[in-house]
Amino acid sequence: MKFLSVHLGYALKDEQLRRNLGGLVRYVVFLCVVITVYSLLFHVVMLREGQDHSWVTGFYWTLTVMSTLGFGDITFTSDLGRLFSVIVLLSGIILLLIVLPFAFIRYFYAPWLEARLRMRAPREAPANIRDHVIFTAWDETVEALGPRLDKDGVRWFVIEEDPTMATQLWGDGVPVVRGAVDDVDTYRALGADRARGVVLNRDDLTNTNIALTVREISPDMTITAIAEYDHSVDILELSGCSHVLHLKRRLGEQLANRVSAGHAEVHVIASYRDLLIGEFPVHATPLEGKTLGESRLREIARVNVAGVWDRAEILRPRSDTLLTELAQPVVVGSEEAIEQLNEFLYIYDTNVNPVVVIGGGEVGTSVARSLAARDVPVHMVERDPAAAAELEPLVDRLVIGDAADRRIMSDVGIEGAPSIVLTTHDDATNIYLASYSRQLNPEARILSRITHDRNLAAIQRAGADLTLSYTTLAVETISALFHDRPAIVLGAGVAFHYLAAPRSLVGRTLRESGIGERTGLTVVAVERGAELISDIGPETRLSEECTLLTIGSDDQVEQFLDVFG
């Protein structure tokens, strides 16, 4: 509807079209007058034949005859009446079935179509544009990343080859430029030599061609490519890409990094300067069943708790937050503090059973490689027998079959597995397997990938403890490259945000600011120029030009900006 309204609004601005519409309206008025006259004559002739009908019946008879429907429920008996019916029928054929469609097409549809063609997406960016970002395709990653760039004041454009698709995107408010992705003139028209960077988000073959094309314009341009396959990484780098992101491999590494197996320990998921961010399980440790206040984590190790994963939900760190059996606190601290916490955890939660990985694609293979590097045993289920030769050297046991088969799941050791990783490329399959695995092993930590963020709530309800989205990983990674910061991926729906302290908070302590209570965001560190303060507390005071390092959702960031400015 939005797309249609934009076209109609644009078309109605055309003076010629408005004149045509005036003529079309006058014809419709003339047609109504003719129908009314025929209805009046219908009553006159009927009275001569001794019949009496209502005014509604008169209009009903006139329209059925003029439109050639002719139901036959109301008829004349005299020759005069039948002659009148013939006249109404012939005039109806001419006025309704011939002239009206022609007038509509000639005076409205054809001019509207011409206006739509004139409303095609532009072929170039504004001449004064600079420091912008160019995407070579419109996809979910760009749809999610675009609003972030808008908040940062960074202009961006999408290249679209199909004129119809480009027009629709432009009508929906997407900054699109129509052109061929492998034509150097397209990038000249986009001012690629003045851009902050170009993101190649098409298939590997097309990305290679685009990289060579863009290099003709600027040898120093930052080109970031998203690689679909592992063997394409080297080719894209040799073609001139500054950064090649093999997101499927990174997604597998991120999932493997969250796996709980063997001894309890902190799994470091990211770092920022001297700050480490990690998660650890409380299952079978003295912390299980206690509140955060009772856990005395600050005394055990100098770490701050940034949040607590409980199933698929991350809870704000409050003193009364309960550490349930499947809780996973997110901690922030120095390398020394993390090591100290590991010394405390090492003797607990010993489960040496193999981790079960379902799916042996790019993501599943990456999970298996990462776990093998940690000496974690892996059992894998893969449906395709042709993949056996490649997968068998990576895992301790490979079972070929359908994971929906109870016997297959038993053979792979699902009941005793400490963690289950779902890596199939189909969201519906992962949702089904999450529910099935939760029934077979209620105590296991279930981790899953999803392709589309819209399925996040469904897979969480199915029983997944942690979900990583392909789109979220792409957004965080590309955004981090633009800002020259490390990519910190916590989980689908939750991200690491850098927020400049607004003037309304300068001089206040974190307790006085009420950031957590009013927005739900958790402040994990404060950055003041070159100084990074990770040992923060309620009495930490905010100063001018400091940056808050926070954990939360995009909606909570929006609320922060609305509340504090």
mmCIF file of C-alpha atoms in Angstrom, residues 159-487:
data_model
loop_
_atom_site.group_PDB
_atom_site.id
_atom_site.type_symbol
_atom_site.label_atom_id
_atom_site.label_comp_id
_atom_site.label_asym_id
_atom_site.label_seq_id
_atom_site.Cartn_x
_atom_site.Cartn_y
_atom_site.Cartn_z
ATOM 1 C CA ILE A 159 22.956 -0.918 -6.047
ATOM 2 C CA GLU A 160 20.048 -2.653 -7.787
ATOM 3 C CA GLU A 161 20.130 -3.832 -11.404
ATOM 4 C CA ASP A 162 16.439 -4.663 -11.851
ATOM 5 C CA PRO A 163 14.511 -1.436 -12.711
ATOM 6 C CA THR A 164 11.251 -2.692 -11.178
ATOM 7 C CA MET A 165 12.906 -3.770 -7.925
ATOM 8 C CA ALA A 166 14.921 -0.538 -7.796
ATOM 9 C CA THR A 167 11.752 1.524 -8.215
ATOM 10 C CA GLN A 168 9.975 -0.413 -5.487
ATOM 11 C CA LEU A 169 12.900 -0.021 -3.060
ATOM 12 C CA TRP A 170 13.138 3.684 -3.836
ATOM 13 C CA GLY A 171 9.400 4.056 -3.287
ATOM 14 C CA ASP A 172 9.821 2.350 0.099
ATOM 15 C CA GLY A 173 12.451 4.885 1.138
ATOM 16 C CA VAL A 174 15.574 2.794 0.543
ATOM 17 C CA PRO A 175 18.499 4.888 -0.836
ATOM 18 C CA VAL A 176 18.929 2.828 -3.995
ATOM 19 C CA VAL A 177 20.841 3.590 -7.186
ATOM 20 C CA ARG A 178 20.026 1.722 -10.394
ATOM 21 C CA GLY A 179 22.969 0.274 -12.280
ATOM 22 C CA ALA A 180 24.990 -2.829 -13.109
ATOM 23 C CA VAL A 181 27.120 -4.095 -10.238
ATOM 24 C CA ASP A 182 29.975 -5.054 -12.580
ATOM 25 C CA ASP A 183 30.068 -1.722 -14.458
ATOM 26 C CA VAL A 184 32.763 0.748 -13.427
ATOM 27 C CA ASP A 185 30.473 3.644 -14.436
ATOM 28 C CA THR A 186 28.014 2.615 -11.699
ATOM 29 C CA TYR A 187 30.677 3.152 -9.042
ATOM 30 C CA ARG A 188 31.804 6.424 -10.599
ATOM 31 C CA ALA A 189 28.192 7.605 -10.460
ATOM 32 C CA LEU A 190 28.136 6.593 -6.774
ATOM 33 C CA GLY A 191 31.331 8.494 -5.998
ATOM 34 C CA ALA A 192 33.102 5.322 -4.891
ATOM 35 C CA ASP A 193 36.453 7.125 -4.800
ATOM 36 C CA ARG A 194 35.032 9.357 -2.021
ATOM 37 C CA ALA A 195 33.227 6.567 -0.138
ATOM 38 C CA ARG A 196 34.072 5.143 3.259
ATOM 39 C CA GLY A 197 33.856 1.653 1.815
ATOM 40 C CA VAL A 198 32.094 -0.822 -0.453
ATOM 41 C CA VAL A 199 30.437 -3.964 0.945
ATOM 42 C CA LEU A 200 30.214 -6.899 -1.465
ATOM 43 C CA ASN A 201 27.260 -9.006 -0.333
ATOM 44 C CA ARG A 202 26.509 -11.042 -3.440
ATOM 45 C CA ASP A 203 27.711 -14.544 -4.385
ATOM 46 C CA ASP A 204 31.446 -15.245 -4.417
ATOM 47 C CA LEU A 205 31.805 -15.190 -8.223
ATOM 48 C CA THR A 206 30.050 -11.830 -8.545
ATOM 49 C CA ASN A 207 31.945 -10.398 -5.562
ATOM 50 C CA THR A 208 35.257 -11.272 -7.210
ATOM 51 C CA ASN A 209 34.240 -9.427 -10.381
ATOM 52 C CA ILE A 210 33.024 -6.402 -8.395
ATOM 53 C CA ALA A 211 36.257 -6.201 -6.380
ATOM 54 C CA LEU A 212 38.334 -6.027 -9.564
ATOM 55 C CA THR A 213 35.922 -3.424 -11.001
ATOM 56 C CA VAL A 214 36.069 -1.156 -7.932
ATOM 57 C CA ARG A 215 39.863 -1.369 -7.836
ATOM 58 C CA GLU A 216 39.902 0.380 -11.243
ATOM 59 C CA ILE A 217 38.529 3.490 -9.535
ATOM 60 C CA SER A 218 40.525 3.538 -6.309
ATOM 61 C CA PRO A 219 43.492 1.366 -5.275
ATOM 62 C CA ASP A 220 43.032 2.447 -1.646
ATOM 63 C CA MET A 221 39.283 1.893 -1.347
ATOM 64 C CA THR A 222 38.194 -0.246 1.628
ATOM 65 C CA ILE A 223 36.384 -3.235 0.160
ATOM 66 C CA THR A 224 34.656 -5.678 2.500
ATOM 67 C CA ALA A 225 33.387 -8.932 1.018
ATOM 68 C CA ILE A 226 31.141 -11.574 2.553
ATOM 69 C CA ALA A 227 32.420 -14.980 1.452
ATOM 70 C CA GLU A 228 30.042 -17.893 1.130
ATOM 71 C CA TYR A 229 32.669 -20.640 0.940
ATOM 72 C CA ASP A 230 36.008 -21.148 2.664
ATOM 73 C CA HIS A 231 37.963 -21.626 -0.553
ATOM 74 C CA SER A 232 36.746 -18.233 -1.821
ATOM 75 C CA VAL A 233 38.527 -16.266 0.917
ATOM 76 C CA ASP A 234 41.957 -16.337 -0.742
ATOM 77 C CA ILE A 235 40.508 -15.580 -4.171
ATOM 78 C CA LEU A 236 38.625 -12.533 -2.898
ATOM 79 C CA GLU A 237 41.698 -11.257 -1.060
ATOM 80 C CA LEU A 238 43.817 -11.633 -4.210
ATOM 81 C CA SER A 239 41.087 -9.788 -6.158
ATOM 82 C CA GLY A 240 41.644 -6.696 -4.022
ATOM 83 C CA CYS A 241 39.290 -7.058 -1.027
ATOM 84 C CA SER A 242 40.551 -5.347 2.127
ATOM 85 C CA HIS A 243 38.473 -7.579 4.415
ATOM 86 C CA VAL A 244 36.904 -10.942 3.630
ATOM 87 C CA LEU A 245 34.296 -12.143 6.119
ATOM 88 C CA HIS A 246 33.565 -15.849 6.077
ATOM 89 C CA LEU A 247 30.530 -15.447 8.287
ATOM 90 C CA LYS A 248 29.527 -19.103 8.324
ATOM 91 C CA ARG A 249 32.926 -20.027 9.731
ATOM 92 C CA ARG A 250 32.725 -17.203 12.265
ATOM 93 C CA LEU A 251 29.231 -18.267 13.223
ATOM 94 C CA GLY A 252 30.485 -21.778 13.913
ATOM 95 C CA GLU A 253 33.390 -20.444 15.976
ATOM 96 C CA GLN A 254 31.017 -18.265 18.007
ATOM 97 C CA LEU A 255 28.708 -21.217 18.686
ATOM 98 C CA ALA A 256 31.638 -23.446 19.676
ATOM 99 C CA ASN A 257 32.896 -20.761 22.024
ATOM 100 C CA ARG A 258 29.611 -20.930 23.965
ATOM 101 C CA VAL A 259 29.607 -24.715 24.334
ATOM 102 C CA SER A 260 29.694 -26.062 27.885
ATOM 103 C CA ALA A 261 31.743 -29.260 28.091
ATOM 104 C CA GLY A 262 34.259 -30.847 30.426
ATOM 105 C CA HIS A 263 35.192 -28.655 33.374
ATOM 106 C CA ALA A 264 33.354 -25.448 34.173
ATOM 107 C CA GLU A 265 35.223 -22.400 32.915
ATOM 108 C CA VAL A 266 34.706 -18.926 31.541
ATOM 109 C CA HIS A 267 34.287 -18.945 27.779
ATOM 110 C CA VAL A 268 35.779 -15.691 26.517
ATOM 111 C CA ILE A 269 33.586 -14.496 23.674
ATOM 112 C CA ALA A 270 35.166 -11.101 22.933
ATOM 113 C CA SER A 271 37.721 -8.584 24.064
ATOM 114 C CA TYR A 272 37.973 -4.810 23.968
ATOM 115 C CA ARG A 273 41.378 -3.369 24.729
ATOM 116 C CA ASP A 274 42.337 -4.931 28.116
ATOM 117 C CA LEU A 275 38.756 -5.951 28.807
ATOM 118 C CA LEU A 276 37.598 -9.568 28.410
ATOM 119 C CA ILE A 277 33.935 -10.548 28.064
ATOM 120 C CA GLY A 278 32.954 -14.117 28.829
ATOM 121 C CA GLU A 279 30.237 -16.497 29.985
ATOM 122 C CA PHE A 280 30.302 -19.477 32.323
ATOM 123 C CA PRO A 281 27.762 -22.102 33.507
ATOM 124 C CA VAL A 282 26.691 -22.285 37.138
ATOM 125 C CA HIS A 283 25.386 -25.847 36.792
ATOM 126 C CA ALA A 284 26.849 -28.149 39.462
ATOM 127 C CA THR A 285 28.865 -25.302 41.016
ATOM 128 C CA PRO A 286 28.390 -23.740 44.478
ATOM 129 C CA LEU A 287 26.786 -20.754 42.719
ATOM 130 C CA GLU A 288 23.745 -22.729 41.559
ATOM 131 C CA GLY A 289 20.576 -21.695 43.379
ATOM 132 C CA LYS A 290 22.080 -18.528 44.814
ATOM 133 C CA THR A 291 21.309 -14.928 43.957
ATOM 134 C CA LEU A 292 23.955 -12.668 42.462
ATOM 135 C CA GLY A 293 24.289 -10.928 45.793
ATOM 136 C CA GLU A 294 24.904 -14.241 47.541
ATOM 137 C CA SER A 295 27.362 -15.469 44.895
ATOM 138 C CA ARG A 296 30.049 -12.942 45.984
ATOM 139 C CA LEU A 297 31.596 -13.003 42.508
ATOM 140 C CA ARG A 298 33.302 -9.675 43.172
ATOM 141 C CA GLU A 299 35.121 -11.290 46.081
ATOM 142 C CA ILE A 300 35.972 -14.492 44.216
ATOM 143 C CA ALA A 301 37.362 -12.528 41.243
ATOM 144 C CA ARG A 302 37.363 -8.861 40.349
ATOM 145 C CA VAL A 303 34.725 -9.228 37.640
ATOM 146 C CA ASN A 304 31.541 -7.335 36.876
ATOM 147 C CA VAL A 305 28.399 -9.236 35.935
ATOM 148 C CA ALA A 306 26.924 -7.656 32.801
ATOM 149 C CA GLY A 307 23.916 -9.942 32.577
ATOM 150 C CA VAL A 308 22.677 -13.463 33.192
ATOM 151 C CA TRP A 309 21.506 -15.761 30.418
ATOM 152 C CA ASP A 310 18.572 -17.791 31.712
ATOM 153 C CA ARG A 311 17.456 -20.066 28.918
ATOM 154 C CA ALA A 312 17.230 -17.678 25.954
ATOM 155 C CA GLU A 313 16.642 -14.499 27.970
ATOM 156 C CA ILE A 314 19.360 -12.225 29.297
ATOM 157 C CA LEU A 315 18.482 -10.807 32.713
ATOM 158 C CA ARG A 316 19.726 -7.545 34.195
ATOM 159 C CA PRO A 317 22.314 -8.103 36.952
ATOM 160 C CA ARG A 318 20.496 -7.340 40.186
ATOM 161 C CA SER A 319 21.469 -8.525 43.644
ATOM 162 C CA ASP A 320 18.298 -10.647 43.772
ATOM 163 C CA THR A 321 18.780 -12.208 40.303
ATOM 164 C CA LEU A 322 18.605 -15.971 40.844
ATOM 165 C CA LEU A 323 21.283 -18.196 39.293
ATOM 166 C CA THR A 324 19.249 -21.190 38.185
ATOM 167 C CA GLU A 325 20.604 -24.541 37.071
ATOM 168 C CA LEU A 326 20.948 -23.455 33.438
ATOM 169 C CA ALA A 327 21.987 -19.843 34.107
ATOM 170 C CA GLN A 328 25.047 -18.430 32.357
ATOM 171 C CA PRO A 329 26.388 -15.163 33.834
ATOM 172 C CA VAL A 330 28.082 -12.773 31.424
ATOM 173 C CA VAL A 331 31.167 -11.380 33.156
ATOM 174 C CA VAL A 332 33.519 -8.545 32.264
ATOM 175 C CA GLY A 333 37.010 -8.152 33.666
ATOM 176 C CA SER A 334 40.744 -8.210 33.095
ATOM 177 C CA GLU A 335 42.616 -11.301 31.970
ATOM 178 C CA GLU A 336 43.870 -11.769 35.521
ATOM 179 C CA ALA A 337 40.336 -11.600 36.935
ATOM 180 C CA ILE A 338 39.034 -14.133 34.402
ATOM 181 C CA GLU A 339 41.878 -16.513 35.240
ATOM 182 C CA GLN A 340 41.085 -16.156 38.926
ATOM 183 C CA LEU A 341 37.453 -17.040 38.261
ATOM 184 C CA ASN A 342 38.551 -20.063 36.212
ATOM 185 C CA GLU A 343 40.611 -21.343 39.125
ATOM 186 C CA PHE A 344 37.477 -21.283 41.255
ATOM 187 C CA LEU A 345 35.288 -23.002 38.623
ATOM 188 C CA TYR A 346 37.673 -25.657 37.310
ATOM 189 C CA ILE A 347 36.780 -28.486 39.703
ATOM 190 C CA TYR A 348 33.025 -28.208 39.073
ATOM 191 C CA ASP A 349 30.498 -29.329 36.438
ATOM 192 C CA THR A 350 32.666 -32.107 35.027
ATOM 193 C CA ASN A 351 30.841 -33.688 32.085
ATOM 194 C CA VAL A 352 33.273 -35.414 29.735
ATOM 195 C CA ASN A 353 30.578 -36.752 27.395
ATOM 196 C CA PRO A 354 30.875 -35.675 23.761
ATOM 197 C CA VAL A 355 29.133 -32.573 22.474
ATOM 198 C CA VAL A 356 26.473 -33.361 19.849
ATOM 199 C CA VAL A 357 26.517 -31.292 16.655
ATOM 200 C CA ILE A 358 23.558 -31.683 14.296
ATOM 201 C CA GLY A 359 24.349 -30.641 10.739
ATOM 202 C CA GLY A 360 27.646 -30.980 8.899
ATOM 203 C CA GLY A 361 27.530 -27.938 6.638
ATOM 204 C CA GLU A 362 29.871 -24.940 6.716
ATOM 205 C CA VAL A 363 28.711 -23.883 10.194
ATOM 206 C CA GLY A 364 28.733 -27.404 11.637
ATOM 207 C CA THR A 365 32.208 -28.066 10.235
ATOM 208 C CA SER A 366 33.469 -24.857 11.819
ATOM 209 C CA VAL A 367 31.966 -25.869 15.189
ATOM 210 C CA ALA A 368 33.676 -29.265 15.004
ATOM 211 C CA ARG A 369 37.068 -27.753 14.140
ATOM 212 C CA SER A 370 36.858 -25.215 16.973
ATOM 213 C CA LEU A 371 35.866 -27.848 19.541
ATOM 214 C CA ALA A 372 38.632 -30.189 18.343
ATOM 215 C CA ALA A 373 41.123 -27.395 18.970
ATOM 216 C CA ARG A 374 39.907 -27.358 22.601
ATOM 217 C CA ASP A 375 40.172 -31.178 22.816
ATOM 218 C CA VAL A 376 36.406 -31.439 23.256
ATOM 219 C CA PRO A 377 34.998 -34.741 21.878
ATOM 220 C CA VAL A 378 32.324 -34.279 19.213
ATOM 221 C CA HIS A 379 29.616 -36.577 17.870
ATOM 222 C CA MET A 380 27.895 -35.353 14.728
ATOM 223 C CA VAL A 381 24.670 -36.181 12.889
ATOM 224 C CA GLU A 382 24.626 -35.527 9.144
ATOM 225 C CA ARG A 383 21.909 -36.503 6.694
ATOM 226 C CA ASP A 384 24.009 -36.530 3.481
ATOM 227 C CA PRO A 385 26.154 -39.707 3.089
ATOM 228 C CA ALA A 386 28.326 -37.928 0.499
ATOM 229 C CA ALA A 387 29.720 -35.660 3.235
ATOM 230 C CA ALA A 388 31.034 -38.549 5.323
ATOM 231 C CA ALA A 389 34.543 -38.602 3.843
ATOM 232 C CA GLU A 390 35.085 -34.935 4.650
ATOM 233 C CA LEU A 391 33.488 -34.946 8.106
ATOM 234 C CA GLU A 392 34.825 -38.175 9.639
ATOM 235 C CA PRO A 393 38.374 -36.830 10.257
ATOM 236 C CA LEU A 394 36.935 -33.832 12.169
ATOM 237 C CA VAL A 395 34.763 -35.621 14.721
ATOM 238 C CA ASP A 396 35.058 -38.535 17.128
ATOM 239 C CA ARG A 397 31.937 -40.150 15.755
ATOM 240 C CA LEU A 398 29.798 -39.453 12.698
ATOM 241 C CA VAL A 399 26.274 -40.852 12.385
ATOM 242 C CA ILE A 400 24.626 -40.612 8.971
ATOM 243 C CA GLY A 401 20.864 -40.278 9.197
ATOM 244 C CA ASP A 402 17.914 -38.084 10.088
ATOM 245 C CA ALA A 403 18.176 -36.329 13.467
ATOM 246 C CA ALA A 404 14.398 -36.678 13.820
ATOM 247 C CA ASP A 405 14.935 -40.460 14.234
ATOM 248 C CA ARG A 406 15.076 -41.403 17.935
ATOM 249 C CA ARG A 407 17.515 -44.250 17.219
ATOM 250 C CA ILE A 408 19.922 -41.879 15.470
ATOM 251 C CA MET A 409 19.808 -39.480 18.423
ATOM 252 C CA SER A 410 20.435 -42.311 20.862
ATOM 253 C CA ASP A 411 23.371 -43.589 18.812
ATOM 254 C CA VAL A 412 24.983 -40.168 18.889
ATOM 255 C CA GLY A 413 24.627 -39.934 22.683
ATOM 256 C CA ILE A 414 22.064 -37.153 22.943
ATOM 257 C CA GLU A 415 20.841 -38.121 26.441
ATOM 258 C CA GLY A 416 24.187 -37.493 28.165
ATOM 259 C CA ALA A 417 25.565 -34.669 26.047
ATOM 260 C CA PRO A 418 26.561 -31.527 27.973
ATOM 261 C CA SER A 419 25.730 -29.337 24.967
ATOM 262 C CA ILE A 420 23.812 -29.724 21.712
ATOM 263 C CA VAL A 421 24.605 -27.479 18.744
ATOM 264 C CA LEU A 422 22.046 -27.095 15.922
ATOM 265 C CA THR A 423 23.671 -25.858 12.712
ATOM 266 C CA THR A 424 21.324 -26.738 9.847
ATOM 267 C CA HIS A 425 20.642 -23.908 7.422
ATOM 268 C CA ASP A 426 16.854 -24.235 7.750
ATOM 269 C CA ASP A 427 15.264 -22.321 10.636
ATOM 270 C CA ALA A 428 12.169 -24.533 10.746
ATOM 271 C CA THR A 429 14.380 -27.632 11.118
ATOM 272 C CA ASN A 430 16.386 -26.022 13.931
ATOM 273 C CA ILE A 431 13.196 -25.036 15.754
ATOM 274 C CA TYR A 432 11.910 -28.609 15.519
ATOM 275 C CA LEU A 433 15.253 -30.071 16.649
ATOM 276 C CA ALA A 434 15.490 -27.629 19.570
ATOM 277 C CA SER A 435 12.128 -28.817 20.887
ATOM 278 C CA TYR A 436 13.003 -32.474 20.264
ATOM 279 C CA SER A 437 16.451 -32.209 21.875
ATOM 280 C CA ARG A 438 15.017 -30.459 24.926
ATOM 281 C CA GLN A 439 12.660 -33.393 25.486
ATOM 282 C CA LEU A 440 15.470 -35.946 25.115
ATOM 283 C CA ASN A 441 17.932 -34.068 27.350
ATOM 284 C CA PRO A 442 16.345 -31.446 29.643
ATOM 285 C CA GLU A 443 19.702 -30.505 31.241
ATOM 286 C CA ALA A 444 21.759 -29.962 28.082
ATOM 287 C CA ARG A 445 22.762 -26.507 26.913
ATOM 288 C CA ILE A 446 21.184 -26.119 23.476
ATOM 289 C CA LEU A 447 22.779 -23.668 21.068
ATOM 290 C CA SER A 448 21.408 -22.932 17.621
ATOM 291 C CA ARG A 449 21.934 -20.791 14.587
ATOM 292 C CA ILE A 450 19.127 -19.014 12.788
ATOM 293 C CA THR A 451 19.156 -17.353 9.403
ATOM 294 C CA HIS A 452 16.193 -15.003 9.837
ATOM 295 C CA ASP A 453 15.794 -12.880 12.973
ATOM 296 C CA ARG A 454 12.015 -13.200 12.748
ATOM 297 C CA ASN A 455 12.374 -16.814 13.953
ATOM 298 C CA LEU A 456 14.222 -15.838 17.145
ATOM 299 C CA ALA A 457 11.182 -15.961 19.438
ATOM 300 C CA ALA A 458 10.033 -19.305 18.011
ATOM 301 C CA ILE A 459 13.333 -21.105 18.582
ATOM 302 C CA GLN A 460 13.601 -19.645 22.080
ATOM 303 C CA ARG A 461 10.163 -21.034 22.906
ATOM 304 C CA ALA A 462 11.266 -24.377 21.472
ATOM 305 C CA GLY A 463 13.995 -24.641 24.109
ATOM 306 C CA ALA A 464 17.218 -23.141 22.710
ATOM 307 C CA ASP A 465 19.378 -21.572 25.453
ATOM 308 C CA LEU A 466 21.412 -19.391 23.105
ATOM 309 C CA THR A 467 20.747 -18.414 19.518
ATOM 310 C CA LEU A 468 23.142 -16.714 17.157
ATOM 311 C CA SER A 469 21.759 -15.091 14.043
ATOM 312 C CA TYR A 470 23.613 -14.954 10.743
ATOM 313 C CA THR A 471 22.201 -11.474 10.198
ATOM 314 C CA THR A 472 23.203 -10.273 13.679
ATOM 315 C CA LEU A 473 26.744 -11.562 13.190
ATOM 316 C CA ALA A 474 27.009 -9.816 9.815
ATOM 317 C CA VAL A 475 25.697 -6.521 11.213
ATOM 318 C CA GLU A 476 28.002 -6.556 14.252
ATOM 319 C CA THR A 477 31.059 -7.537 12.219
ATOM 320 C CA ILE A 478 30.591 -4.968 9.444
ATOM 321 C CA SER A 479 29.639 -2.222 11.916
ATOM 322 C CA ALA A 480 32.778 -2.973 13.946
ATOM 323 C CA LEU A 481 34.925 -2.656 10.824
ATOM 324 C CA PHE A 482 33.442 0.736 9.995
ATOM 325 C CA HIS A 483 34.194 1.998 13.517
ATOM 326 C CA ASP A 484 37.583 0.251 13.813
ATOM 327 C CA ARG A 485 36.409 -1.712 16.843
ATOM 328 C CA PRO A 486 36.342 -5.433 17.660
ATOM 329 C CA ALA A 487 33.139 -7.271 16.820
#
